[in-house]
Amino acid sequence: MHLLPPAPALPAPSSTVAGLPRGRLRVHLARATGLRAGDSDGLSDPYIVLRCGGRKEISAVVKKTLDPVFDWDFTFGFEDYEVCFGEKLLLEAWDADFGIGQNDPLGHGELVLASHRSALLAGERVEVAVPLTYAPE
């Protein structure tokens, strides 16, 4: 998975909402490569679930591919910057089965946001590849 948080990743320190500091992490999910096949035709209908700070975001499904391009942007909000850096961005890749049984897991991974603290505070764009782990149930 390639995650590309567009700059600025966090607003300037003077930014507030109702008098409270507000942290934002903007993320661009570009693509996934080399996903495992979840369907009998040797392909998958992948989508991504992202979790961070108690919030869950779900991408659109990209049909019949192991190398989907998502080109998906979203923002996670936090009470302040330190809360943001105490979080992990959790990724789950799934194969959509469109009403034929349950969706199949394709893998999961995580990104520790604190490891990119300096760059994100500086408003730098950070490109990250997140490897997925698959463990059959």
mmCIF file of N, CA and C in Angstrom:
data_model
loop_
_atom_site.group_PDB
_atom_site.id
_atom_site.type_symbol
_atom_site.label_atom_id
_atom_site.label_comp_id
_atom_site.label_asym_id
_atom_site.label_seq_id
_atom_site.Cartn_x
_atom_site.Cartn_y
_atom_site.Cartn_z
ATOM 1 N N MET A 1 0.841 -1.170 0.000
ATOM 2 C CA MET A 1 0.000 0.000 0.000
ATOM 3 C C MET A 1 0.888 1.235 0.000
ATOM 4 N N HIS A 2 0.519 2.207 -0.734
ATOM 5 C CA HIS A 2 1.227 3.476 -0.708
ATOM 6 C C HIS A 2 0.293 4.528 -0.153
ATOM 7 N N LEU A 3 0.691 5.135 0.936
ATOM 8 C CA LEU A 3 -0.071 6.228 1.516
ATOM 9 C C LEU A 3 0.702 7.502 1.277
ATOM 10 N N LEU A 4 0.029 8.507 0.822
ATOM 11 C CA LEU A 4 0.692 9.748 0.484
ATOM 12 C C LEU A 4 -0.041 10.902 1.140
ATOM 13 N N PRO A 5 0.358 11.281 2.370
ATOM 14 C CA PRO A 5 -0.287 12.434 3.002
ATOM 15 C C PRO A 5 0.127 13.723 2.308
ATOM 16 N N PRO A 6 -0.793 14.424 1.648
ATOM 17 C CA PRO A 6 -0.432 15.662 0.976
ATOM 18 C C PRO A 6 -0.046 16.752 1.967
ATOM 19 N N ALA A 7 0.884 17.598 1.611
ATOM 20 C CA ALA A 7 1.306 18.710 2.461
ATOM 21 C C ALA A 7 0.262 19.810 2.384
ATOM 22 N N PRO A 8 0.029 20.573 3.428
ATOM 23 C CA PRO A 8 0.578 20.326 4.753
ATOM 24 C C PRO A 8 -0.209 19.239 5.455
ATOM 25 N N ALA A 9 0.466 18.354 6.124
ATOM 26 C CA ALA A 9 -0.192 17.251 6.815
ATOM 27 C C ALA A 9 -0.928 17.738 8.046
ATOM 28 N N LEU A 10 -0.401 18.756 8.701
ATOM 29 C CA LEU A 10 -1.050 19.349 9.868
ATOM 30 C C LEU A 10 -1.130 20.858 9.665
ATOM 31 N N PRO A 11 -2.167 21.503 10.207
ATOM 32 C CA PRO A 11 -2.260 22.950 10.055
ATOM 33 C C PRO A 11 -1.197 23.649 10.905
ATOM 34 N N ALA A 12 -1.019 24.929 10.648
ATOM 35 C CA ALA A 12 -0.071 25.709 11.439
ATOM 36 C C ALA A 12 -0.463 25.656 12.908
ATOM 37 N N PRO A 13 0.499 25.683 13.844
ATOM 38 C CA PRO A 13 0.206 25.562 15.264
ATOM 39 C C PRO A 13 -0.803 26.569 15.791
ATOM 40 N N SER A 14 -1.009 27.690 15.117
ATOM 41 C CA SER A 14 -1.956 28.687 15.602
ATOM 42 C C SER A 14 -3.400 28.347 15.270
ATOM 43 N N SER A 15 -3.616 27.291 14.476
ATOM 44 C CA SER A 15 -4.958 26.912 14.066
ATOM 45 C C SER A 15 -5.766 26.385 15.250
ATOM 46 N N THR A 16 -6.992 26.885 15.416
ATOM 47 C CA THR A 16 -7.849 26.430 16.507
ATOM 48 C C THR A 16 -9.268 26.237 16.004
ATOM 49 N N VAL A 17 -10.028 25.438 16.730
ATOM 50 C CA VAL A 17 -11.446 25.267 16.484
ATOM 51 C C VAL A 17 -12.132 25.519 17.818
ATOM 52 N N ALA A 18 -12.995 26.506 17.878
ATOM 53 C CA ALA A 18 -13.689 26.878 19.113
ATOM 54 C C ALA A 18 -12.709 27.062 20.268
ATOM 55 N N GLY A 19 -11.544 27.664 19.985
ATOM 56 C CA GLY A 19 -10.565 27.933 21.031
ATOM 57 C C GLY A 19 -9.678 26.760 21.395
ATOM 58 N N LEU A 20 -9.906 25.596 20.784
ATOM 59 C CA LEU A 20 -9.101 24.413 21.086
ATOM 60 C C LEU A 20 -8.153 24.126 19.930
ATOM 61 N N PRO A 21 -6.916 23.731 20.224
ATOM 62 C CA PRO A 21 -6.017 23.350 19.129
ATOM 63 C C PRO A 21 -6.609 22.181 18.352
ATOM 64 N N ARG A 22 -6.374 22.167 17.067
ATOM 65 C CA ARG A 22 -6.952 21.125 16.226
ATOM 66 C C ARG A 22 -5.858 20.544 15.343
ATOM 67 N N GLY A 23 -5.726 19.227 15.343
ATOM 68 C CA GLY A 23 -4.759 18.565 14.480
ATOM 69 C C GLY A 23 -5.485 17.827 13.376
ATOM 70 N N ARG A 24 -4.915 17.860 12.179
ATOM 71 C CA ARG A 24 -5.502 17.149 11.045
ATOM 72 C C ARG A 24 -4.414 16.391 10.331
ATOM 73 N N LEU A 25 -4.741 15.187 9.919
ATOM 74 C CA LEU A 25 -3.850 14.380 9.101
ATOM 75 C C LEU A 25 -4.562 14.118 7.789
ATOM 76 N N ARG A 26 -4.042 14.693 6.717
ATOM 77 C CA ARG A 26 -4.617 14.475 5.396
ATOM 78 C C ARG A 26 -3.863 13.336 4.746
ATOM 79 N N VAL A 27 -4.610 12.382 4.195
ATOM 80 C CA VAL A 27 -4.008 11.180 3.627
ATOM 81 C C VAL A 27 -4.550 10.956 2.217
ATOM 82 N N HIS A 28 -3.647 10.547 1.345
ATOM 83 C CA HIS A 28 -4.025 10.158 -0.019
ATOM 84 C C HIS A 28 -3.640 8.692 -0.192
ATOM 85 N N LEU A 29 -4.618 7.840 -0.389
ATOM 86 C CA LEU A 29 -4.367 6.426 -0.658
ATOM 87 C C LEU A 29 -4.260 6.287 -2.171
ATOM 88 N N ALA A 30 -3.045 6.056 -2.650
ATOM 89 C CA ALA A 30 -2.806 6.024 -4.091
ATOM 90 C C ALA A 30 -3.166 4.675 -4.695
ATOM 91 N N ARG A 31 -2.545 3.606 -4.193
ATOM 92 C CA ARG A 31 -2.722 2.308 -4.846
ATOM 93 C C ARG A 31 -2.263 1.182 -3.928
ATOM 94 N N ALA A 32 -2.551 -0.022 -4.370
ATOM 95 C CA ALA A 32 -2.025 -1.231 -3.742
ATOM 96 C C ALA A 32 -1.427 -2.069 -4.872
ATOM 97 N N THR A 33 -0.421 -2.843 -4.548
ATOM 98 C CA THR A 33 0.188 -3.690 -5.571
ATOM 99 C C THR A 33 0.384 -5.102 -5.031
ATOM 100 N N GLY A 34 0.190 -6.079 -5.892
ATOM 101 C CA GLY A 34 0.457 -7.465 -5.538
ATOM 102 C C GLY A 34 -0.455 -8.054 -4.482
ATOM 103 N N LEU A 35 -1.717 -7.648 -4.466
ATOM 104 C CA LEU A 35 -2.656 -8.233 -3.507
ATOM 105 C C LEU A 35 -2.886 -9.705 -3.834
ATOM 106 N N ARG A 36 -3.299 -10.459 -2.852
ATOM 107 C CA ARG A 36 -3.604 -11.868 -3.091
ATOM 108 C C ARG A 36 -4.967 -11.992 -3.757
ATOM 109 N N ALA A 37 -5.176 -13.081 -4.453
ATOM 110 C CA ALA A 37 -6.460 -13.339 -5.108
ATOM 111 C C ALA A 37 -7.485 -13.778 -4.077
ATOM 112 N N GLY A 38 -8.647 -13.174 -4.132
ATOM 113 C CA GLY A 38 -9.720 -13.540 -3.220
ATOM 114 C C GLY A 38 -10.858 -14.260 -3.910
ATOM 115 N N ASP A 39 -10.821 -14.291 -5.236
ATOM 116 C CA ASP A 39 -11.895 -14.904 -6.007
ATOM 117 C C ASP A 39 -11.377 -16.092 -6.816
ATOM 118 N N SER A 40 -12.290 -16.946 -7.231
ATOM 119 C CA SER A 40 -11.909 -18.160 -7.974
ATOM 120 C C SER A 40 -11.320 -17.861 -9.353
ATOM 121 N N ASP A 41 -11.536 -16.651 -9.875
ATOM 122 C CA ASP A 41 -10.974 -16.292 -11.181
ATOM 123 C C ASP A 41 -9.521 -15.796 -11.080
ATOM 124 N N GLY A 42 -8.925 -15.874 -9.880
ATOM 125 C CA GLY A 42 -7.540 -15.458 -9.684
ATOM 126 C C GLY A 42 -7.365 -13.970 -9.458
ATOM 127 N N LEU A 43 -8.470 -13.251 -9.323
ATOM 128 C CA LEU A 43 -8.423 -11.809 -9.078
ATOM 129 C C LEU A 43 -9.125 -11.482 -7.772
ATOM 130 N N SER A 44 -9.208 -10.211 -7.444
ATOM 131 C CA SER A 44 -9.948 -9.725 -6.281
ATOM 132 C C SER A 44 -10.751 -8.506 -6.685
ATOM 133 N N ASP A 45 -11.680 -8.150 -5.850
ATOM 134 C CA ASP A 45 -12.428 -6.897 -5.960
ATOM 135 C C ASP A 45 -12.083 -6.110 -4.693
ATOM 136 N N PRO A 46 -10.862 -5.532 -4.645
ATOM 137 C CA PRO A 46 -10.364 -4.984 -3.392
ATOM 138 C C PRO A 46 -10.946 -3.628 -2.995
ATOM 139 N N TYR A 47 -10.996 -3.444 -1.680
ATOM 140 C CA TYR A 47 -11.268 -2.143 -1.079
ATOM 141 C C TYR A 47 -10.446 -2.072 0.200
ATOM 142 N N ILE A 48 -10.261 -0.861 0.700
ATOM 143 C CA ILE A 48 -9.416 -0.629 1.872
ATOM 144 C C ILE A 48 -10.240 -0.012 2.986
ATOM 145 N N VAL A 49 -10.024 -0.505 4.204
ATOM 146 C CA VAL A 49 -10.598 0.092 5.412
ATOM 147 C C VAL A 49 -9.439 0.712 6.183
ATOM 148 N N LEU A 50 -9.562 1.996 6.513
ATOM 149 C CA LEU A 50 -8.564 2.693 7.325
ATOM 150 C C LEU A 50 -9.192 3.078 8.653
ATOM 151 N N ARG A 51 -8.428 2.886 9.731
ATOM 152 C CA ARG A 51 -8.894 3.253 11.070
ATOM 153 C C ARG A 51 -7.820 4.097 11.742
ATOM 154 N N CYS A 52 -8.257 5.184 12.354
ATOM 155 C CA CYS A 52 -7.329 6.037 13.079
ATOM 156 C C CYS A 52 -8.130 6.950 14.010
ATOM 157 N N GLY A 53 -7.683 7.058 15.252
ATOM 158 C CA GLY A 53 -8.334 7.964 16.194
ATOM 159 C C GLY A 53 -9.799 7.682 16.413
ATOM 160 N N GLY A 54 -10.196 6.413 16.403
ATOM 161 C CA GLY A 54 -11.592 6.053 16.623
ATOM 162 C C GLY A 54 -12.478 6.250 15.399
ATOM 163 N N ARG A 55 -11.913 6.610 14.288
ATOM 164 C CA ARG A 55 -12.674 6.837 13.065
ATOM 165 C C ARG A 55 -12.346 5.765 12.032
ATOM 166 N N LYS A 56 -13.328 5.441 11.205
ATOM 167 C CA LYS A 56 -13.163 4.407 10.173
ATOM 168 C C LYS A 56 -13.558 4.989 8.828
ATOM 169 N N GLU A 57 -12.715 4.768 7.821
ATOM 170 C CA GLU A 57 -12.993 5.205 6.449
ATOM 171 C C GLU A 57 -12.898 3.985 5.534
ATOM 172 N N ILE A 58 -13.774 3.911 4.538
ATOM 173 C CA ILE A 58 -13.799 2.778 3.615
ATOM 174 C C ILE A 58 -13.724 3.305 2.185
ATOM 175 N N SER A 59 -12.762 2.769 1.426
ATOM 176 C CA SER A 59 -12.601 3.188 0.031
ATOM 177 C C SER A 59 -13.676 2.553 -0.841
ATOM 178 N N ALA A 60 -13.733 2.995 -2.064
ATOM 179 C CA ALA A 60 -14.577 2.347 -3.064
ATOM 180 C C ALA A 60 -13.928 1.022 -3.465
ATOM 181 N N VAL A 61 -14.723 0.114 -3.986
ATOM 182 C CA VAL A 61 -14.234 -1.171 -4.495
ATOM 183 C C VAL A 61 -13.677 -0.953 -5.905
ATOM 184 N N VAL A 62 -12.519 -1.566 -6.174
ATOM 185 C CA VAL A 62 -11.956 -1.566 -7.532
ATOM 186 C C VAL A 62 -12.082 -3.005 -8.027
ATOM 187 N N LYS A 63 -12.872 -3.225 -9.037
ATOM 188 C CA LYS A 63 -13.217 -4.583 -9.472
ATOM 189 C C LYS A 63 -12.116 -5.259 -10.286
ATOM 190 N N LYS A 64 -11.992 -6.563 -10.047
ATOM 191 C CA LYS A 64 -11.186 -7.508 -10.833
ATOM 192 C C LYS A 64 -9.739 -7.076 -11.066
ATOM 193 N N THR A 65 -8.989 -6.932 -9.960
ATOM 194 C CA THR A 65 -7.575 -6.567 -10.059
ATOM 195 C C THR A 65 -6.816 -6.986 -8.803
ATOM 196 N N LEU A 66 -5.525 -7.178 -8.953
ATOM 197 C CA LEU A 66 -4.631 -7.407 -7.818
ATOM 198 C C LEU A 66 -3.751 -6.179 -7.580
ATOM 199 N N ASP A 67 -3.885 -5.173 -8.446
ATOM 200 C CA ASP A 67 -3.098 -3.943 -8.368
ATOM 201 C C ASP A 67 -4.012 -2.722 -8.500
ATOM 202 N N PRO A 68 -4.914 -2.517 -7.541
ATOM 203 C CA PRO A 68 -5.897 -1.435 -7.678
ATOM 204 C C PRO A 68 -5.283 -0.042 -7.520
ATOM 205 N N VAL A 69 -5.857 0.893 -8.263
ATOM 206 C CA VAL A 69 -5.545 2.312 -8.093
ATOM 207 C C VAL A 69 -6.765 2.938 -7.420
ATOM 208 N N PHE A 70 -6.553 3.492 -6.226
ATOM 209 C CA PHE A 70 -7.657 4.075 -5.455
ATOM 210 C C PHE A 70 -7.767 5.583 -5.674
ATOM 211 N N ASP A 71 -6.646 6.306 -5.633
ATOM 212 C CA ASP A 71 -6.634 7.758 -5.783
ATOM 213 C C ASP A 71 -7.699 8.389 -4.879
ATOM 214 N N TRP A 72 -7.591 8.121 -3.581
ATOM 215 C CA TRP A 72 -8.621 8.447 -2.591
ATOM 216 C C TRP A 72 -8.035 9.369 -1.536
ATOM 217 N N ASP A 73 -8.680 10.494 -1.273
ATOM 218 C CA ASP A 73 -8.236 11.475 -0.270
ATOM 219 C C ASP A 73 -9.220 11.544 0.885
ATOM 220 N N PHE A 74 -8.682 11.722 2.079
ATOM 221 C CA PHE A 74 -9.530 11.891 3.260
ATOM 222 C C PHE A 74 -8.708 12.558 4.353
ATOM 223 N N THR A 75 -9.378 13.031 5.403
ATOM 224 C CA THR A 75 -8.718 13.724 6.508
ATOM 225 C C THR A 75 -9.191 13.123 7.828
ATOM 226 N N PHE A 76 -8.233 12.834 8.693
ATOM 227 C CA PHE A 76 -8.539 12.425 10.057
ATOM 228 C C PHE A 76 -8.306 13.631 10.961
ATOM 229 N N GLY A 77 -9.263 13.955 11.826
ATOM 230 C CA GLY A 77 -9.124 15.081 12.743
ATOM 231 C C GLY A 77 -8.810 14.607 14.158
ATOM 232 N N PHE A 78 -8.048 15.426 14.880
ATOM 233 C CA PHE A 78 -7.658 15.114 16.254
ATOM 234 C C PHE A 78 -7.819 16.353 17.115
ATOM 235 N N GLU A 79 -7.992 16.142 18.430
ATOM 236 C CA GLU A 79 -8.127 17.266 19.358
ATOM 237 C C GLU A 79 -6.883 18.142 19.360
ATOM 238 N N ASP A 80 -5.725 17.533 19.278
ATOM 239 C CA ASP A 80 -4.481 18.289 19.196
ATOM 240 C C ASP A 80 -3.411 17.426 18.550
ATOM 241 N N TYR A 81 -2.258 18.024 18.302
ATOM 242 C CA TYR A 81 -1.188 17.335 17.593
ATOM 243 C C TYR A 81 -0.676 16.112 18.332
ATOM 244 N N GLU A 82 -0.530 16.201 19.632
ATOM 245 C CA GLU A 82 0.036 15.091 20.397
ATOM 246 C C GLU A 82 -0.872 13.873 20.362
ATOM 247 N N VAL A 83 -2.176 14.082 20.337
ATOM 248 C CA VAL A 83 -3.114 12.965 20.213
ATOM 249 C C VAL A 83 -2.882 12.257 18.880
ATOM 250 N N CYS A 84 -2.692 13.035 17.839
ATOM 251 C CA CYS A 84 -2.436 12.473 16.508
ATOM 252 C C CYS A 84 -1.213 11.565 16.528
ATOM 253 N N PHE A 85 -0.127 12.024 17.139
ATOM 254 C CA PHE A 85 1.115 11.255 17.111
ATOM 255 C C PHE A 85 1.107 10.074 18.068
ATOM 256 N N GLY A 86 0.097 9.971 18.902
ATOM 257 C CA GLY A 86 -0.063 8.800 19.749
ATOM 258 C C GLY A 86 -0.853 7.693 19.071
ATOM 259 N N GLU A 87 -1.296 7.936 17.846
ATOM 260 C CA GLU A 87 -2.148 6.995 17.121
ATOM 261 C C GLU A 87 -1.360 6.177 16.097
ATOM 262 N N LYS A 88 -2.015 5.108 15.650
ATOM 263 C CA LYS A 88 -1.544 4.318 14.514
ATOM 264 C C LYS A 88 -2.610 4.412 13.435
ATOM 265 N N LEU A 89 -2.182 4.418 12.202
ATOM 266 C CA LEU A 89 -3.086 4.330 11.073
ATOM 267 C C LEU A 89 -3.151 2.851 10.699
ATOM 268 N N LEU A 90 -4.315 2.233 10.891
ATOM 269 C CA LEU A 90 -4.498 0.807 10.629
ATOM 270 C C LEU A 90 -5.138 0.612 9.265
ATOM 271 N N LEU A 91 -4.588 -0.299 8.485
ATOM 272 C CA LEU A 91 -5.097 -0.591 7.147
ATOM 273 C C LEU A 91 -5.566 -2.034 7.076
ATOM 274 N N GLU A 92 -6.692 -2.234 6.425
ATOM 275 C CA GLU A 92 -7.186 -3.581 6.150
ATOM 276 C C GLU A 92 -7.568 -3.623 4.671
ATOM 277 N N ALA A 93 -7.089 -4.615 3.959
ATOM 278 C CA ALA A 93 -7.483 -4.824 2.564
ATOM 279 C C ALA A 93 -8.486 -5.979 2.533
ATOM 280 N N TRP A 94 -9.562 -5.795 1.788
ATOM 281 C CA TRP A 94 -10.633 -6.782 1.701
ATOM 282 C C TRP A 94 -11.003 -7.034 0.247
ATOM 283 N N ASP A 95 -11.518 -8.232 -0.004
ATOM 284 C CA ASP A 95 -12.093 -8.584 -1.292
ATOM 285 C C ASP A 95 -13.607 -8.551 -1.141
ATOM 286 N N ALA A 96 -14.287 -7.699 -1.902
ATOM 287 C CA ALA A 96 -15.747 -7.595 -1.847
ATOM 288 C C ALA A 96 -16.366 -8.776 -2.585
ATOM 289 N N ASP A 97 -17.364 -9.392 -1.964
ATOM 290 C CA ASP A 97 -18.006 -10.545 -2.580
ATOM 291 C C ASP A 97 -19.406 -10.254 -3.105
ATOM 292 N N PHE A 98 -19.882 -9.017 -3.020
ATOM 293 C CA PHE A 98 -21.136 -8.576 -3.621
ATOM 294 C C PHE A 98 -22.310 -9.515 -3.347
ATOM 295 N N GLY A 99 -22.564 -9.787 -2.070
ATOM 296 C CA GLY A 99 -23.725 -10.570 -1.676
ATOM 297 C C GLY A 99 -23.564 -12.071 -1.758
ATOM 298 N N ILE A 100 -22.403 -12.547 -2.187
ATOM 299 C CA ILE A 100 -22.165 -13.992 -2.267
ATOM 300 C C ILE A 100 -21.278 -14.374 -1.092
ATOM 301 N N GLY A 101 -21.856 -14.513 0.069
ATOM 302 C CA GLY A 101 -21.068 -14.844 1.260
ATOM 303 C C GLY A 101 -20.427 -13.604 1.865
ATOM 304 N N GLN A 102 -19.419 -13.837 2.697
ATOM 305 C CA GLN A 102 -18.750 -12.743 3.388
ATOM 306 C C GLN A 102 -17.544 -12.248 2.596
ATOM 307 N N ASN A 103 -17.216 -10.980 2.790
ATOM 308 C CA ASN A 103 -16.019 -10.419 2.170
ATOM 309 C C ASN A 103 -14.793 -11.114 2.731
ATOM 310 N N ASP A 104 -13.760 -11.291 1.890
ATOM 311 C CA ASP A 104 -12.564 -12.026 2.290
ATOM 312 C C ASP A 104 -11.439 -11.075 2.667
ATOM 313 N N PRO A 105 -10.745 -11.332 3.789
ATOM 314 C CA PRO A 105 -9.597 -10.497 4.141
ATOM 315 C C PRO A 105 -8.432 -10.764 3.190
ATOM 316 N N LEU A 106 -7.750 -9.686 2.772
ATOM 317 C CA LEU A 106 -6.589 -9.806 1.902
ATOM 318 C C LEU A 106 -5.293 -9.480 2.641
ATOM 319 N N GLY A 107 -5.410 -8.823 3.801
ATOM 320 C CA GLY A 107 -4.229 -8.484 4.592
ATOM 321 C C GLY A 107 -4.468 -7.246 5.433
ATOM 322 N N HIS A 108 -3.545 -7.015 6.373
ATOM 323 C CA HIS A 108 -3.646 -5.838 7.232
ATOM 324 C C HIS A 108 -2.238 -5.312 7.534
ATOM 325 N N GLY A 109 -2.161 -4.038 7.879
ATOM 326 C CA GLY A 109 -0.895 -3.404 8.211
ATOM 327 C C GLY A 109 -1.151 -2.169 9.044
ATOM 328 N N GLU A 110 -0.074 -1.547 9.514
ATOM 329 C CA GLU A 110 -0.241 -0.341 10.315
ATOM 330 C C GLU A 110 0.926 0.608 10.089
ATOM 331 N N LEU A 111 0.652 1.869 10.353
ATOM 332 C CA LEU A 111 1.647 2.919 10.250
ATOM 333 C C LEU A 111 1.637 3.684 11.571
ATOM 334 N N VAL A 112 2.775 3.738 12.252
ATOM 335 C CA VAL A 112 2.900 4.480 13.503
ATOM 336 C C VAL A 112 3.160 5.940 13.135
ATOM 337 N N LEU A 113 2.217 6.810 13.450
ATOM 338 C CA LEU A 113 2.322 8.208 13.033
ATOM 339 C C LEU A 113 3.480 8.937 13.713
ATOM 340 N N ALA A 114 3.812 8.544 14.935
ATOM 341 C CA ALA A 114 4.904 9.211 15.655
ATOM 342 C C ALA A 114 6.231 9.091 14.908
ATOM 343 N N SER A 115 6.390 8.047 14.113
ATOM 344 C CA SER A 115 7.643 7.868 13.387
ATOM 345 C C SER A 115 7.825 8.912 12.279
ATOM 346 N N HIS A 116 6.774 9.656 11.960
ATOM 347 C CA HIS A 116 6.838 10.699 10.933
ATOM 348 C C HIS A 116 6.536 12.076 11.520
ATOM 349 N N ARG A 117 6.652 12.204 12.827
ATOM 350 C CA ARG A 117 6.277 13.426 13.557
ATOM 351 C C ARG A 117 6.951 14.681 13.008
ATOM 352 N N SER A 118 8.267 14.663 12.903
ATOM 353 C CA SER A 118 9.006 15.862 12.467
ATOM 354 C C SER A 118 8.575 16.325 11.079
ATOM 355 N N ALA A 119 8.488 15.388 10.161
ATOM 356 C CA ALA A 119 8.114 15.740 8.790
ATOM 357 C C ALA A 119 6.685 16.274 8.727
ATOM 358 N N LEU A 120 5.761 15.642 9.443
ATOM 359 C CA LEU A 120 4.376 16.083 9.408
ATOM 360 C C LEU A 120 4.201 17.450 10.060
ATOM 361 N N LEU A 121 4.886 17.698 11.159
ATOM 362 C CA LEU A 121 4.805 19.010 11.804
ATOM 363 C C LEU A 121 5.376 20.103 10.910
ATOM 364 N N ALA A 122 6.351 19.756 10.098
ATOM 365 C CA ALA A 122 6.946 20.718 9.173
ATOM 366 C C ALA A 122 6.084 20.905 7.921
ATOM 367 N N GLY A 123 4.980 20.159 7.832
ATOM 368 C CA GLY A 123 4.101 20.269 6.671
ATOM 369 C C GLY A 123 4.646 19.576 5.440
ATOM 370 N N GLU A 124 5.582 18.674 5.637
ATOM 371 C CA GLU A 124 6.173 17.972 4.500
ATOM 372 C C GLU A 124 5.269 16.846 4.022
ATOM 373 N N ARG A 125 5.375 16.551 2.755
ATOM 374 C CA ARG A 125 4.663 15.426 2.154
ATOM 375 C C ARG A 125 5.476 14.167 2.449
ATOM 376 N N VAL A 126 4.808 13.142 2.945
ATOM 377 C CA VAL A 126 5.482 11.901 3.319
ATOM 378 C C VAL A 126 4.874 10.760 2.511
ATOM 379 N N GLU A 127 5.705 10.048 1.763
ATOM 380 C CA GLU A 127 5.230 8.889 1.016
ATOM 381 C C GLU A 127 5.641 7.636 1.769
ATOM 382 N N VAL A 128 4.671 6.769 2.025
ATOM 383 C CA VAL A 128 4.914 5.590 2.850
ATOM 384 C C VAL A 128 4.316 4.357 2.178
ATOM 385 N N ALA A 129 5.077 3.281 2.128
ATOM 386 C CA ALA A 129 4.560 1.990 1.684
ATOM 387 C C ALA A 129 4.303 1.159 2.936
ATOM 388 N N VAL A 130 3.100 0.647 3.075
ATOM 389 C CA VAL A 130 2.726 -0.137 4.249
ATOM 390 C C VAL A 130 2.562 -1.596 3.825
ATOM 391 N N PRO A 131 3.476 -2.479 4.259
ATOM 392 C CA PRO A 131 3.347 -3.893 3.901
ATOM 393 C C PRO A 131 2.151 -4.528 4.615
ATOM 394 N N LEU A 132 1.495 -5.458 3.941
ATOM 395 C CA LEU A 132 0.356 -6.153 4.518
ATOM 396 C C LEU A 132 0.753 -7.541 4.970
ATOM 397 N N THR A 133 0.145 -7.979 6.040
ATOM 398 C CA THR A 133 0.295 -9.322 6.564
ATOM 399 C C THR A 133 -1.016 -10.046 6.378
ATOM 400 N N TYR A 134 -0.948 -11.274 5.916
ATOM 401 C CA TYR A 134 -2.163 -12.065 5.753
ATOM 402 C C TYR A 134 -2.068 -13.305 6.618
ATOM 403 N N ALA A 135 -3.094 -13.525 7.429
ATOM 404 C CA ALA A 135 -3.159 -14.725 8.254
ATOM 405 C C ALA A 135 -4.551 -15.325 8.036
ATOM 406 N N PRO A 136 -4.638 -16.479 7.361
ATOM 407 C CA PRO A 136 -5.954 -17.081 7.116
ATOM 408 C C PRO A 136 -6.658 -17.390 8.425
ATOM 409 N N GLU A 137 -7.958 -17.230 8.399
ATOM 410 C CA GLU A 137 -8.754 -17.477 9.618
ATOM 411 C C GLU A 137 -9.033 -18.930 9.808
#
